């Protein structure tokens, strides 16, 4: 999971280089102080990740990051995802969940994206803003790190509400700017470098803040901002490599 820039620079050598890098990191971080819930591997700590090389972030075995490990445990402990027959729509499917969900016998799994080629093989084409899937089609909708790319995010949220069955639920994570209180968006900012500086990535059109839940609620979704990490001790937050205070946006209809 190197940056896109590194992947482009390495071209076809990327998978080999990444495998070697992971093998090196497994040796470097050999130990038993942290435990990855996604793959049950132990290390002295998780490897650093990102441009800021944040510590205790990246699992050298399954390549999970903090948010993947948190949701992994959330799905298991706080939802009925593995407990009854469910029709699941997964937009922009994370590889680690894609591989896991499609093996579950209770899940009728629909991994989709508007750019399916960027996602694991088997992901289907689907435009959240322009589709003809009937309302009330899915028990569960997972849509993580998507809305910050979409100019018409309110329409996307409303469409998710419509697609969800009454009694259904979903997880809708986005990057949250914890240094402000309100979402920052400005349609006049279109230069990719400026967007990167202001919104976090070249393709992002806004930077959400704590009012994100209110925007989700405008769609009709009932939103619970669940500070799941508050249920863990500091030792366990380190052990599982979570971000302390990383809230889960649990939405229901
Ligand atoms: Zn792992």
Coordinates of N, CA and C and ligand atoms in Angstrom, one line a residue:
X1 N 0.8 -1.2 0.0 CA 0.0 0.0 0.0 C 0.9 1.3 0.0
X2 N 1.7 1.4 -1.0 CA 2.5 2.6 -1.2 C 1.6 3.7 -1.8
X3 N 2.1 4.9 -1.8 CA 1.3 6.0 -2.4 C 1.2 5.8 -3.9
X4 N 0.1 6.4 -4.5 CA -0.1 6.3 -5.9 C 1.1 6.7 -6.7
X5 N 1.8 7.7 -6.2 CA 3.0 8.2 -6.9 C 4.0 7.1 -6.9
X6 N 4.3 6.4 -5.8 CA 5.3 5.4 -5.8 C 4.9 4.2 -6.7
X7 N 3.6 3.9 -6.7 CA 3.1 2.8 -7.6 C 3.4 3.2 -9.0
X8 N 3.1 4.4 -9.4 CA 3.3 4.9 -10.8 C 4.8 4.8 -11.1
X9 N 5.6 5.2 -10.2 CA 7.1 5.2 -10.5 C 7.6 3.8 -10.7
X10 N 7.0 2.8 -9.9 CA 7.5 1.5 -10.0 C 6.9 0.7 -11.1
X11 N 5.7 1.1 -11.6 CA 5.1 0.5 -12.7 C 4.8 -1.0 -12.4
X12 N 5.2 -1.9 -13.4 CA 4.9 -3.3 -13.2 C 5.7 -4.0 -12.1
X13 N 6.7 -3.3 -11.6 CA 7.5 -3.9 -10.5 C 6.9 -3.7 -9.2
X14 N 5.8 -2.9 -9.2 CA 5.2 -2.5 -7.9 C 4.8 -3.8 -7.0
X15 N 4.1 -4.8 -7.6 CA 3.7 -5.9 -6.7 C 4.9 -6.6 -6.1
X16 N 6.0 -6.7 -6.8 CA 7.2 -7.4 -6.3 C 7.9 -6.5 -5.2
X17 N 8.0 -5.3 -5.6 CA 8.7 -4.3 -4.6 C 7.8 -4.3 -3.3
X18 N 6.5 -4.3 -3.4 CA 5.7 -4.2 -2.2 C 5.8 -5.5 -1.4
X19 N 5.9 -6.6 -2.1 CA 6.0 -7.9 -1.3 C 7.4 -7.9 -0.5
X20 N 8.4 -7.4 -1.2 CA 9.7 -7.4 -0.5 C 9.7 -6.4 0.7
X21 N 9.0 -5.3 0.4 CA 8.9 -4.3 1.5 C 8.2 -4.9 2.7
X22 N 7.1 -5.6 2.4 CA 6.3 -6.2 3.5 C 7.1 -7.2 4.2
X23 N 7.8 -8.1 3.5 CA 8.7 -9.1 4.1 C 9.7 -8.5 5.1
X24 N 10.3 -7.4 4.6 CA 11.3 -6.7 5.4 C 10.6 -6.1 6.7
X25 N 9.4 -5.5 6.5 CA 8.7 -4.9 7.7 C 8.3 -6.0 8.7
X26 N 7.9 -7.2 8.2 CA 7.5 -8.3 9.1 C 8.7 -8.6 10.0
X27 N 9.9 -8.6 9.5 CA 11.1 -8.9 10.3 C 11.4 -7.8 11.2
X28 N 11.4 -6.6 10.6 CA 11.7 -5.4 11.4 C 10.8 -5.2 12.7
X29 N 9.5 -5.5 12.5 CA 8.6 -5.3 13.6 C 8.2 -6.7 14.2
X30 N 9.0 -7.7 14.2 CA 8.7 -8.9 14.8 C 8.5 -8.7 16.3
X31 N 7.5 -9.4 16.9 CA 7.2 -9.2 18.3 C 5.8 -9.5 18.6
X32 N 5.4 -9.2 19.8 CA 4.0 -9.5 20.2 C 3.3 -8.4 21.0
X33 N 3.6 -7.2 20.7 CA 2.9 -6.1 21.5 C 1.7 -5.6 20.8
X34 N 1.5 -5.8 19.5 CA 0.3 -5.4 18.9 C -0.3 -6.6 18.2
X35 N -1.6 -6.6 18.0 CA -2.3 -7.7 17.4 C -3.3 -7.2 16.3
X36 N -3.2 -7.7 15.1 CA -4.1 -7.2 14.1 C -5.4 -8.1 14.1
X37 N -6.5 -7.5 14.4 CA -7.8 -8.3 14.4 C -8.2 -8.8 13.1
X38 N -7.7 -8.2 12.0 CA -8.1 -8.6 10.6 C -7.4 -9.9 10.2
X39 N -6.1 -10.1 10.7 CA -5.4 -11.3 10.2 C -4.7 -12.1 11.3
X40 N -5.0 -11.6 12.6 CA -4.4 -12.3 13.8 C -2.9 -12.4 13.8
X41 N -2.2 -11.4 13.2 CA -0.8 -11.4 13.2 C -0.3 -10.5 14.4
X42 N 0.8 -10.8 15.0 CA 1.4 -10.0 16.0 C 2.7 -9.4 15.6
X43 N 2.9 -8.1 16.2 CA 4.2 -7.4 15.9 C 4.6 -6.6 17.1
X44 N 5.8 -6.1 17.1 CA 6.3 -5.2 18.1 C 5.4 -3.9 18.1
X45 N 5.1 -3.5 16.9 CA 4.2 -2.4 16.6 C 3.8 -2.5 15.1
X46 N 2.8 -1.8 14.7 CA 2.5 -1.7 13.3 C 3.4 -0.7 12.6
X47 N 3.6 -0.9 11.3 CA 4.6 -0.1 10.6 C 4.1 1.4 10.4
X48 N 5.0 2.3 10.3 CA 4.5 3.7 10.0 C 3.8 3.8 8.6
X49 N 3.0 4.8 8.4 CA 2.3 4.9 7.1 C 2.0 6.3 6.8
X50 N 1.9 6.6 5.5 CA 1.5 7.9 5.0 C 2.6 8.9 4.9
X51 N 2.3 10.0 4.2 CA 3.3 11.1 4.0 C 3.9 11.6 5.4
X52 N 3.0 11.5 6.4 CA 3.5 12.0 7.7 C 4.1 10.9 8.5
X53 N 4.2 9.7 7.9 CA 4.8 8.5 8.5 C 4.2 8.3 10.0
X54 N 2.9 8.4 10.1 CA 2.3 8.2 11.4 C 2.6 6.8 11.9
X55 N 2.8 6.7 13.2 CA 3.3 5.5 13.9 C 2.2 4.5 14.1
X56 N 2.5 3.2 14.2 CA 1.6 2.2 14.6 C 0.4 2.1 13.7
X57 N 0.6 2.1 12.4 CA -0.5 2.3 11.5 C -0.8 1.1 10.6
X58 N 0.3 0.5 10.0 CA 0.1 -0.4 8.9 C 0.5 -1.8 9.2
X59 N -0.4 -2.7 9.0 CA -0.1 -4.2 9.3 C 0.7 -4.7 8.1
X60 N 1.9 -5.2 8.4 CA 2.8 -5.7 7.3 C 2.3 -7.0 6.7
X61 N 1.3 -7.7 7.4 CA 0.7 -8.9 6.8 C -0.5 -8.7 5.9
X62 N -1.5 -8.1 6.4 CA -2.7 -7.9 5.6 C -2.9 -6.5 5.1
X63 N -2.0 -5.6 5.5 CA -2.0 -4.2 5.0 C -3.1 -3.4 5.5
X64 N -3.8 -3.8 6.6 CA -4.8 -3.0 7.2 C -4.2 -1.7 7.8
X65 N -5.1 -0.7 7.9 CA -4.7 0.6 8.6 C -5.6 0.7 9.8
X66 N -5.4 1.8 10.6 CA -6.2 2.0 11.8 C -7.7 1.8 11.6
X67 N -8.2 2.5 10.6 CA -9.7 2.5 10.4 C -10.2 1.2 10.0
X68 N -9.4 0.4 9.3 CA -9.9 -1.0 8.9 C -10.0 -1.9 10.1
X69 N -9.0 -1.8 11.0 CA -9.0 -2.6 12.2 C -10.2 -2.2 13.1
X70 N -10.4 -0.9 13.2 CA -11.5 -0.5 14.0 C -12.9 -1.0 13.5
X71 N -13.1 -0.8 12.2 CA -14.3 -1.3 11.6 C -14.5 -2.8 11.6
X72 N -13.3 -3.5 11.5 CA -13.4 -5.0 11.5 C -14.0 -5.4 12.9
X73 N -13.5 -4.8 14.0 CA -14.0 -5.2 15.3 C -15.4 -4.7 15.5
X74 N -15.7 -3.5 14.9 CA -17.1 -2.9 15.0 C -18.1 -3.8 14.4
X75 N -17.8 -4.3 13.1 CA -18.7 -5.1 12.4 C -19.0 -6.4 13.3
X76 N -17.9 -7.0 13.9 CA -18.1 -8.2 14.6 C -18.8 -8.0 15.9
X77 N -18.5 -6.9 16.6 CA -19.0 -6.8 18.0 C -20.3 -5.9 18.1
X78 N -20.5 -5.0 17.1 CA -21.6 -4.0 17.3 C -22.7 -4.1 16.3
X79 N -22.6 -5.0 15.3 CA -23.6 -5.1 14.3 C -24.0 -6.6 14.1
X80 N -25.0 -6.8 13.3 CA -25.5 -8.1 13.0 C -25.0 -8.6 11.6
X81 N -23.9 -8.0 11.2 CA -23.4 -8.3 9.8 C -23.2 -9.8 9.5
X82 N -22.7 -10.5 10.5 CA -22.4 -12.0 10.3 C -23.5 -12.9 10.9
X83 N -24.6 -12.3 11.3 CA -25.6 -13.0 12.1 C -26.9 -13.4 11.4
X84 N -27.2 -12.8 10.3 CA -28.5 -13.2 9.6 C -28.3 -12.9 8.1
X85 N -29.2 -13.5 7.3 CA -29.0 -13.2 5.8 C -29.2 -11.8 5.5
X86 N -28.2 -11.2 4.8 CA -28.2 -9.8 4.5 C -27.7 -9.5 3.1
X87 N -28.4 -8.6 2.4 CA -28.0 -8.1 1.1 C -27.2 -6.8 1.3
X88 N -25.9 -6.9 0.9 CA -25.0 -5.9 1.3 C -24.4 -5.1 0.0
X89 N -24.7 -3.8 0.0 CA -24.1 -3.0 -1.0 C -22.8 -2.3 -0.5
X90 N -21.7 -2.6 -1.2 CA -20.4 -2.0 -0.7 C -19.8 -1.1 -1.7
X91 N -19.9 0.2 -1.5 CA -19.4 1.2 -2.5 C -17.9 1.5 -2.2
X92 N -17.1 1.5 -3.3 CA -15.7 1.7 -3.2 C -15.1 0.7 -2.2
X93 N -15.2 -0.6 -2.5 CA -14.9 -1.7 -1.5 C -13.4 -1.7 -1.1
X94 N -13.2 -1.7 0.2 CA -11.8 -1.9 0.6 C -11.4 -3.3 0.4
X95 N -10.2 -3.6 -0.1 CA -9.8 -5.0 -0.4 C -10.0 -5.9 0.8
X96 N -9.6 -5.5 2.0 CA -9.6 -6.3 3.1 C -11.0 -6.8 3.5
X97 N -12.0 -5.9 3.3 CA -13.4 -6.3 3.6 C -14.0 -7.0 2.4
X98 N -13.6 -6.6 1.2 CA -14.1 -7.3 0.0 C -13.7 -8.8 0.1
X99 N -12.5 -9.1 0.5 CA -12.1 -10.6 0.6 C -12.8 -11.3 1.7
X100 N -13.1 -10.6 2.7 CA -13.8 -11.2 3.9 C -15.3 -11.4 3.6
X101 N -15.9 -10.3 3.1 CA -17.4 -10.4 3.0 C -17.8 -11.4 2.0
X102 N -17.1 -11.5 0.9 CA -17.6 -12.4 -0.2 C -17.4 -13.9 0.2
X103 N -16.7 -14.2 1.3 CA -16.6 -15.5 1.8 C -17.7 -15.9 2.8
X104 N -18.5 -14.9 3.2 CA -19.5 -15.1 4.3 C -20.8 -15.7 3.6
X105 N -21.2 -16.8 4.1 CA -22.4 -17.5 3.5 C -23.7 -16.7 3.7
X106 N -23.7 -15.9 4.8 CA -25.0 -15.2 5.1 C -25.1 -13.9 4.2
X107 N -24.0 -13.5 3.6 CA -24.0 -12.2 2.9 C -24.2 -12.3 1.4
X108 N -25.2 -11.7 0.8 CA -25.4 -11.6 -0.6 C -24.7 -10.3 -1.0
X109 N -23.5 -10.4 -1.6 CA -22.5 -9.3 -1.6 C -22.5 -8.6 -3.0
X110 N -22.6 -7.2 -2.9 CA -22.6 -6.4 -4.1 C -21.5 -5.3 -4.0
X111 N -20.2 -5.7 -4.4 CA -19.2 -4.6 -4.4 C -19.3 -3.8 -5.6
X112 N -19.3 -2.5 -5.5 CA -19.6 -1.6 -6.7 C -18.7 -0.3 -6.6
X113 N -18.5 0.3 -7.7 CA -18.0 1.6 -7.8 C -18.1 2.2 -9.2
X114 N -18.1 3.5 -9.2 CA -18.1 4.2 -10.6 C -16.9 3.9 -11.4
X115 N -15.8 3.6 -10.7 CA -14.5 3.2 -11.3 C -14.1 1.8 -10.9
X116 N -14.8 0.8 -11.3 CA -14.6 -0.6 -10.8 C -13.2 -1.1 -11.0
X117 N -12.5 -0.6 -12.0 CA -11.1 -1.1 -12.3 C -10.1 -0.7 -11.2
X118 N -10.5 0.3 -10.4 CA -9.6 0.7 -9.3 C -9.8 -0.2 -8.1
X119 N -10.7 -1.2 -8.1 CA -11.1 -2.0 -7.0 C -10.9 -3.4 -7.3
X120 N -11.0 -4.3 -6.3 CA -10.7 -5.7 -6.5 C -11.5 -6.3 -7.7
X121 N -11.0 -7.3 -8.4 CA -11.6 -7.9 -9.5 C -13.0 -8.5 -9.0
X122 N -14.0 -8.2 -9.8 CA -15.3 -8.6 -9.3 C -16.2 -7.5 -8.9
X123 N -15.6 -6.3 -8.7 CA -16.3 -5.1 -8.4 C -17.1 -4.7 -9.6
X124 N -18.4 -4.3 -9.4 CA -19.3 -4.0 -10.5 C -19.4 -2.5 -10.7
X125 N -19.7 -2.1 -11.9 CA -19.9 -0.6 -12.2 C -21.3 -0.2 -11.6
X126 N -21.2 1.0 -10.9 CA -22.4 1.5 -10.3 C -22.2 3.0 -10.1
X127 N -23.1 3.8 -10.6 CA -23.0 5.3 -10.4 C -24.1 5.7 -9.3
X128 N -23.6 6.0 -8.2 CA -24.5 6.3 -7.1 C -25.4 7.5 -7.4
X129 N -25.0 8.4 -8.2 CA -25.8 9.6 -8.6 C -26.8 9.3 -9.7
X130 N -26.6 8.2 -10.4 CA -27.4 8.0 -11.6 C -27.6 6.5 -11.8
X131 N -28.6 5.9 -11.2 CA -28.7 4.4 -11.3 C -30.2 4.1 -11.4
X132 N -30.5 2.9 -11.7 CA -32.0 2.5 -11.7 C -32.3 1.3 -10.8
X133 N -31.5 1.2 -9.7 CA -31.8 0.2 -8.7 C -33.0 0.6 -7.9
X134 N -34.0 -0.3 -7.7 CA -35.2 0.1 -6.9 C -34.9 0.6 -5.5
X135 N -35.7 1.4 -5.0 CA -35.6 1.8 -3.6 C -35.7 0.6 -2.7
X136 N -35.2 0.7 -1.4 CA -35.4 -0.3 -0.4 C -34.8 -1.7 -0.9
X137 N -33.6 -1.6 -1.5 CA -33.0 -2.9 -2.0 C -32.0 -3.6 -1.1
X138 N -31.4 -2.8 -0.2 CA -30.3 -3.4 0.6 C -30.5 -3.3 2.1
X139 N -30.1 -4.4 2.8 CA -30.1 -4.4 4.2 C -29.0 -3.6 4.8
X140 N -27.9 -3.6 4.2 CA -26.7 -3.0 4.7 C -26.0 -2.2 3.5
X141 N -25.6 -1.0 3.8 CA -24.8 -0.2 2.8 C -23.5 0.3 3.4
X142 N -22.4 0.0 2.8 CA -21.1 0.4 3.4 C -20.5 1.4 2.3
X143 N -20.2 2.6 2.7 CA -19.8 3.6 1.8 C -18.7 4.5 2.5
X144 N -17.5 4.0 2.5 CA -16.4 4.7 3.3 C -15.5 5.5 2.4
X145 N -15.2 6.7 2.8 CA -14.3 7.5 2.1 C -14.7 7.8 0.6
X146 N -15.9 8.1 0.5 CA -16.5 8.4 -0.9 C -17.0 9.8 -1.0
X147 N -17.8 10.3 0.0 CA -18.5 11.6 -0.2 C -17.6 12.8 -0.4
X148 N -16.3 12.6 0.1 CA -15.4 13.8 0.0 C -15.0 14.0 -1.5
X149 N -15.3 13.0 -2.3 CA -14.9 13.1 -3.7 C -16.1 13.6 -4.6
X150 N -17.3 13.7 -4.0 CA -18.5 13.9 -4.8 C -19.0 15.3 -4.5
X151 N -19.1 16.1 -5.6 CA -19.7 17.5 -5.5 C -21.1 17.4 -4.9
X152 N -21.9 16.6 -5.5 CA -23.3 16.5 -5.1 C -23.4 15.5 -4.0
X153 N -22.8 15.7 -2.9 CA -22.8 14.7 -1.8 C -24.1 14.5 -1.2
X154 N -24.9 15.6 -1.1 CA -26.3 15.5 -0.5 C -27.1 14.6 -1.3
X155 N -27.0 14.7 -2.6 CA -27.8 13.8 -3.5 C -27.3 12.3 -3.3
X156 N -26.0 12.1 -3.2 CA -25.5 10.8 -2.9 C -26.0 10.2 -1.6
X157 N -26.0 11.0 -0.6 CA -26.5 10.5 0.7 C -28.0 10.2 0.6
X158 N -28.8 11.0 -0.1 CA -30.2 10.8 -0.2 C -30.4 9.5 -1.0
X159 N -29.6 9.2 -2.0 CA -29.7 8.0 -2.8 C -29.4 6.8 -1.9
X160 N -28.5 6.9 -1.0 CA -28.2 5.8 -0.1 C -29.4 5.5 0.8
X161 N -29.9 6.6 1.3 CA -31.1 6.5 2.1 C -32.2 5.7 1.4
X162 N -32.4 6.1 0.1 CA -33.5 5.5 -0.7 C -33.2 4.0 -1.0
X163 N -31.9 3.7 -1.2 CA -31.5 2.3 -1.5 C -31.6 1.4 -0.3
X164 N -31.5 2.0 0.9 CA -31.5 1.1 2.1 C -33.0 0.7 2.5
X165 N -33.1 -0.6 2.9 CA -34.4 -1.1 3.3 C -34.7 -0.5 4.7
X166 N -36.0 -0.2 4.9 CA -36.4 0.2 6.3 C -35.9 -0.9 7.3
X167 N -35.3 -0.5 8.3 CA -34.7 -1.4 9.3 C -33.3 -1.7 8.9
X168 N -32.8 -1.2 7.8 CA -31.4 -1.5 7.4 C -30.4 -0.5 8.1
X169 N -29.2 -0.7 7.8 CA -28.1 0.1 8.4 C -26.9 0.2 7.5
X170 N -26.0 1.2 7.8 CA -24.8 1.3 7.0 C -23.7 2.0 7.8
X171 N -22.5 2.0 7.2 CA -21.4 2.7 7.8 C -20.9 3.6 6.7
X172 N -20.7 4.9 7.1 CA -20.4 6.0 6.1 C -19.2 6.8 6.7
X173 N -18.0 6.3 6.6 CA -16.9 7.1 7.2 C -16.4 8.1 6.1
X174 N -15.9 9.2 6.6 CA -15.1 10.2 5.8 C -14.0 10.7 6.6
X175 N -13.0 11.4 6.0 CA -12.0 12.0 6.8 C -12.6 13.2 7.5
X176 N -12.4 13.4 8.8 CA -12.9 14.5 9.6 C -11.8 15.4 10.0
X177 N -12.0 16.7 9.7 CA -11.0 17.7 10.2 C -11.3 18.0 11.6
X178 N -10.5 17.5 12.5 CA -10.7 17.7 14.0 C -10.2 19.1 14.4
X179 N -9.6 19.9 13.5 CA -9.1 21.2 14.0 C -10.2 22.3 13.8
X180 N -11.3 21.9 13.1 CA -12.4 22.9 12.9 C -13.7 22.3 13.4
X181 N -14.7 23.1 13.4 CA -16.0 22.6 13.8 C -17.0 22.4 12.6
X182 N -16.7 23.1 11.5 CA -17.6 23.0 10.4 C -16.9 22.6 9.1
X183 N -17.6 21.9 8.2 CA -17.1 21.4 7.0 C -16.6 22.6 6.1
X184 N -15.5 22.4 5.5 CA -15.0 23.4 4.6 C -15.1 23.0 3.1
X185 N -15.9 23.8 2.4 CA -16.0 23.5 0.9 C -16.1 24.8 0.2
X186 N -15.5 24.8 -1.0 CA -15.5 26.1 -1.8 C -15.3 25.6 -3.2
X187 N -16.5 25.8 -4.0 CA -16.5 25.3 -5.3 C -15.5 26.0 -6.2
X188 N -15.0 27.2 -5.8 CA -14.1 27.9 -6.6 C -12.7 27.3 -6.6
X189 N -12.5 26.4 -5.6 CA -11.1 25.8 -5.5 C -11.2 24.5 -6.4
X190 N -10.5 24.6 -7.5 CA -10.5 23.5 -8.5 C -9.1 23.1 -8.8
X191 N -8.1 23.9 -8.5 CA -6.8 23.5 -8.8 C -6.4 22.3 -8.0
X192 N -5.9 21.2 -8.6 CA -5.6 20.0 -7.8 C -4.6 20.2 -6.6
X193 N -3.6 21.0 -6.9 CA -2.6 21.3 -5.8 C -3.2 22.0 -4.6
X194 N -4.1 23.0 -5.0 CA -4.7 23.8 -4.0 C -5.7 22.9 -3.2
X195 N -6.4 22.0 -3.9 CA -7.3 21.1 -3.3 C -6.5 20.2 -2.3
X196 N -5.4 19.7 -2.7 CA -4.6 18.9 -1.9 C -4.2 19.6 -0.6
X197 N -3.8 20.9 -0.7 CA -3.4 21.6 0.4 C -4.6 21.9 1.4
X198 N -5.7 22.2 0.8 CA -6.9 22.6 1.6 C -7.8 21.5 2.1
X199 N -8.0 20.5 1.2 CA -8.9 19.4 1.5 C -8.3 18.1 1.8
X200 N -6.9 18.0 1.6 CA -6.2 16.8 2.0 C -5.7 15.9 0.8
X201 N -6.5 15.9 -0.3 CA -6.1 15.1 -1.5 C -6.5 15.9 -2.8
X202 N -5.8 15.7 -3.9 CA -6.0 16.4 -5.1 C -7.5 16.3 -5.6
X203 N -8.0 15.1 -5.3 CA -9.4 14.8 -5.8 C -10.5 15.2 -4.9
X204 N -10.2 15.6 -3.7 CA -11.2 15.9 -2.7 C -11.8 17.3 -3.0
X205 N -13.1 17.4 -2.8 CA -13.8 18.6 -3.0 C -14.2 19.3 -1.7
X206 N -14.0 18.7 -0.6 CA -14.3 19.4 0.7 C -13.6 18.6 1.8
X207 N -13.5 19.3 3.0 CA -13.0 18.6 4.1 C -14.1 18.7 5.2
X208 N -14.7 17.5 5.5 CA -15.8 17.5 6.5 C -15.2 17.8 7.9
X209 N -16.2 18.2 8.7 CA -15.8 18.3 10.1 C -16.9 17.7 11.0
X210 N -17.0 18.2 12.2 CA -18.0 17.6 13.1 C -19.5 17.7 12.7
X211 N -19.8 18.6 11.8 CA -21.1 18.8 11.3 C -21.5 17.8 10.2
X212 N -20.6 16.9 9.9 CA -20.8 15.8 8.9 C -22.1 15.0 9.2
X213 N -22.2 14.7 10.5 CA -23.4 13.8 10.8 C -24.7 14.5 10.5
X214 N -24.7 15.9 10.7 CA -26.0 16.6 10.4 C -26.3 16.6 8.9
X215 N -25.2 16.6 8.1 CA -25.5 16.6 6.7 C -26.0 15.2 6.3
X216 N -25.5 14.2 6.9 CA -26.0 12.8 6.6 C -27.5 12.7 7.1
X217 N -27.8 13.4 8.2 CA -29.2 13.3 8.7 C -30.2 14.0 7.8
X218 N -29.7 15.0 7.0 CA -30.6 15.7 6.1 C -31.3 14.7 5.1
X219 N -30.6 13.6 4.8 CA -31.0 12.6 3.9 C -32.2 11.8 4.4
X220 N -32.4 11.8 5.7 CA -33.4 11.0 6.4 C -32.8 9.9 7.2
X221 N -31.5 9.6 7.0 CA -30.8 8.6 7.8 C -30.8 9.0 9.3
X222 N -30.9 8.0 10.1 CA -30.7 8.2 11.6 C -29.2 7.9 11.8
X223 N -28.5 8.9 12.4 CA -27.0 8.8 12.5 C -26.6 8.7 13.9
X224 N -25.9 7.6 14.3 CA -25.2 7.5 15.6 C -23.7 7.7 15.4
X225 N -23.2 8.7 16.0 CA -21.8 9.0 16.0 C -21.2 8.2 17.2
X226 N -20.6 7.0 16.9 CA -20.3 6.1 17.9 C -18.8 6.1 18.2
X227 N -18.4 6.7 19.3 CA -17.0 6.7 19.7 C -16.6 5.3 20.2
X228 N -16.4 4.4 19.3 CA -16.2 3.0 19.7 C -14.9 2.8 20.5
X229 N -13.9 3.7 20.2 CA -12.6 3.5 20.9 C -12.7 3.8 22.4
X230 N -13.8 4.6 22.7 CA -14.0 4.9 24.2 C -14.2 3.6 25.0
X231 N -14.6 2.5 24.3 CA -14.8 1.2 25.0 C -13.5 0.4 25.2
X232 N -12.4 1.0 24.8 CA -11.1 0.3 24.9 C -10.2 1.1 25.8
X233 N -9.3 0.4 26.5 CA -8.3 1.0 27.3 C -7.2 1.6 26.4
X234 N -6.4 2.5 26.9 CA -5.3 3.0 26.1 C -4.4 1.9 25.6
X235 N -4.2 0.9 26.5 CA -3.3 -0.2 26.1 C -3.9 -1.0 25.0
X236 N -5.2 -1.2 25.0 CA -5.8 -1.9 23.9 C -5.9 -1.1 22.6
X237 N -6.0 0.2 22.8 CA -6.0 1.1 21.6 C -4.6 1.0 20.9
X238 N -3.6 0.9 21.7 CA -2.2 0.7 21.1 C -2.1 -0.7 20.5
X239 N -2.6 -1.7 21.3 CA -2.5 -3.1 20.9 C -3.2 -3.3 19.5
X240 N -4.3 -2.7 19.3 CA -5.0 -3.0 18.0 C -4.7 -1.9 17.0
X241 N -3.9 -0.9 17.4 CA -3.5 0.1 16.4 C -4.7 1.0 15.9
X242 N -5.5 1.5 16.9 CA -6.6 2.4 16.5 C -6.2 3.8 16.6
X243 N -6.9 4.8 16.0 CA -6.9 6.2 16.4 C -7.8 6.4 17.5
X244 N -7.3 6.9 18.6 CA -8.2 7.2 19.8 C -9.2 8.3 19.3
X245 N -10.5 8.0 19.6 CA -11.5 9.0 19.2 C -12.0 8.9 17.8
X246 N -11.6 7.9 17.1 CA -12.0 7.8 15.7 C -13.5 7.2 15.7
X247 N -14.4 8.1 15.4 CA -15.8 7.8 15.6 C -16.3 6.9 14.4
X248 N -17.3 6.0 14.7 CA -17.9 5.3 13.6 C -19.3 5.9 13.3
X249 N -19.5 6.2 12.1 CA -20.8 6.8 11.7 C -21.7 5.7 11.3
X250 N -22.5 5.3 12.3 CA -23.5 4.2 12.1 C -24.8 4.8 11.7
X251 N -25.3 4.5 10.5 CA -26.5 5.1 10.0 C -27.6 4.0 9.9
X252 N -28.8 4.4 10.1 CA -29.9 3.4 10.0 C -31.2 4.1 9.4
X253 N -32.1 3.3 9.0 CA -33.4 3.8 8.4 C -34.6 3.1 9.0
Ligands
LIG1 ZN1 -3.3 -7.7 9.6

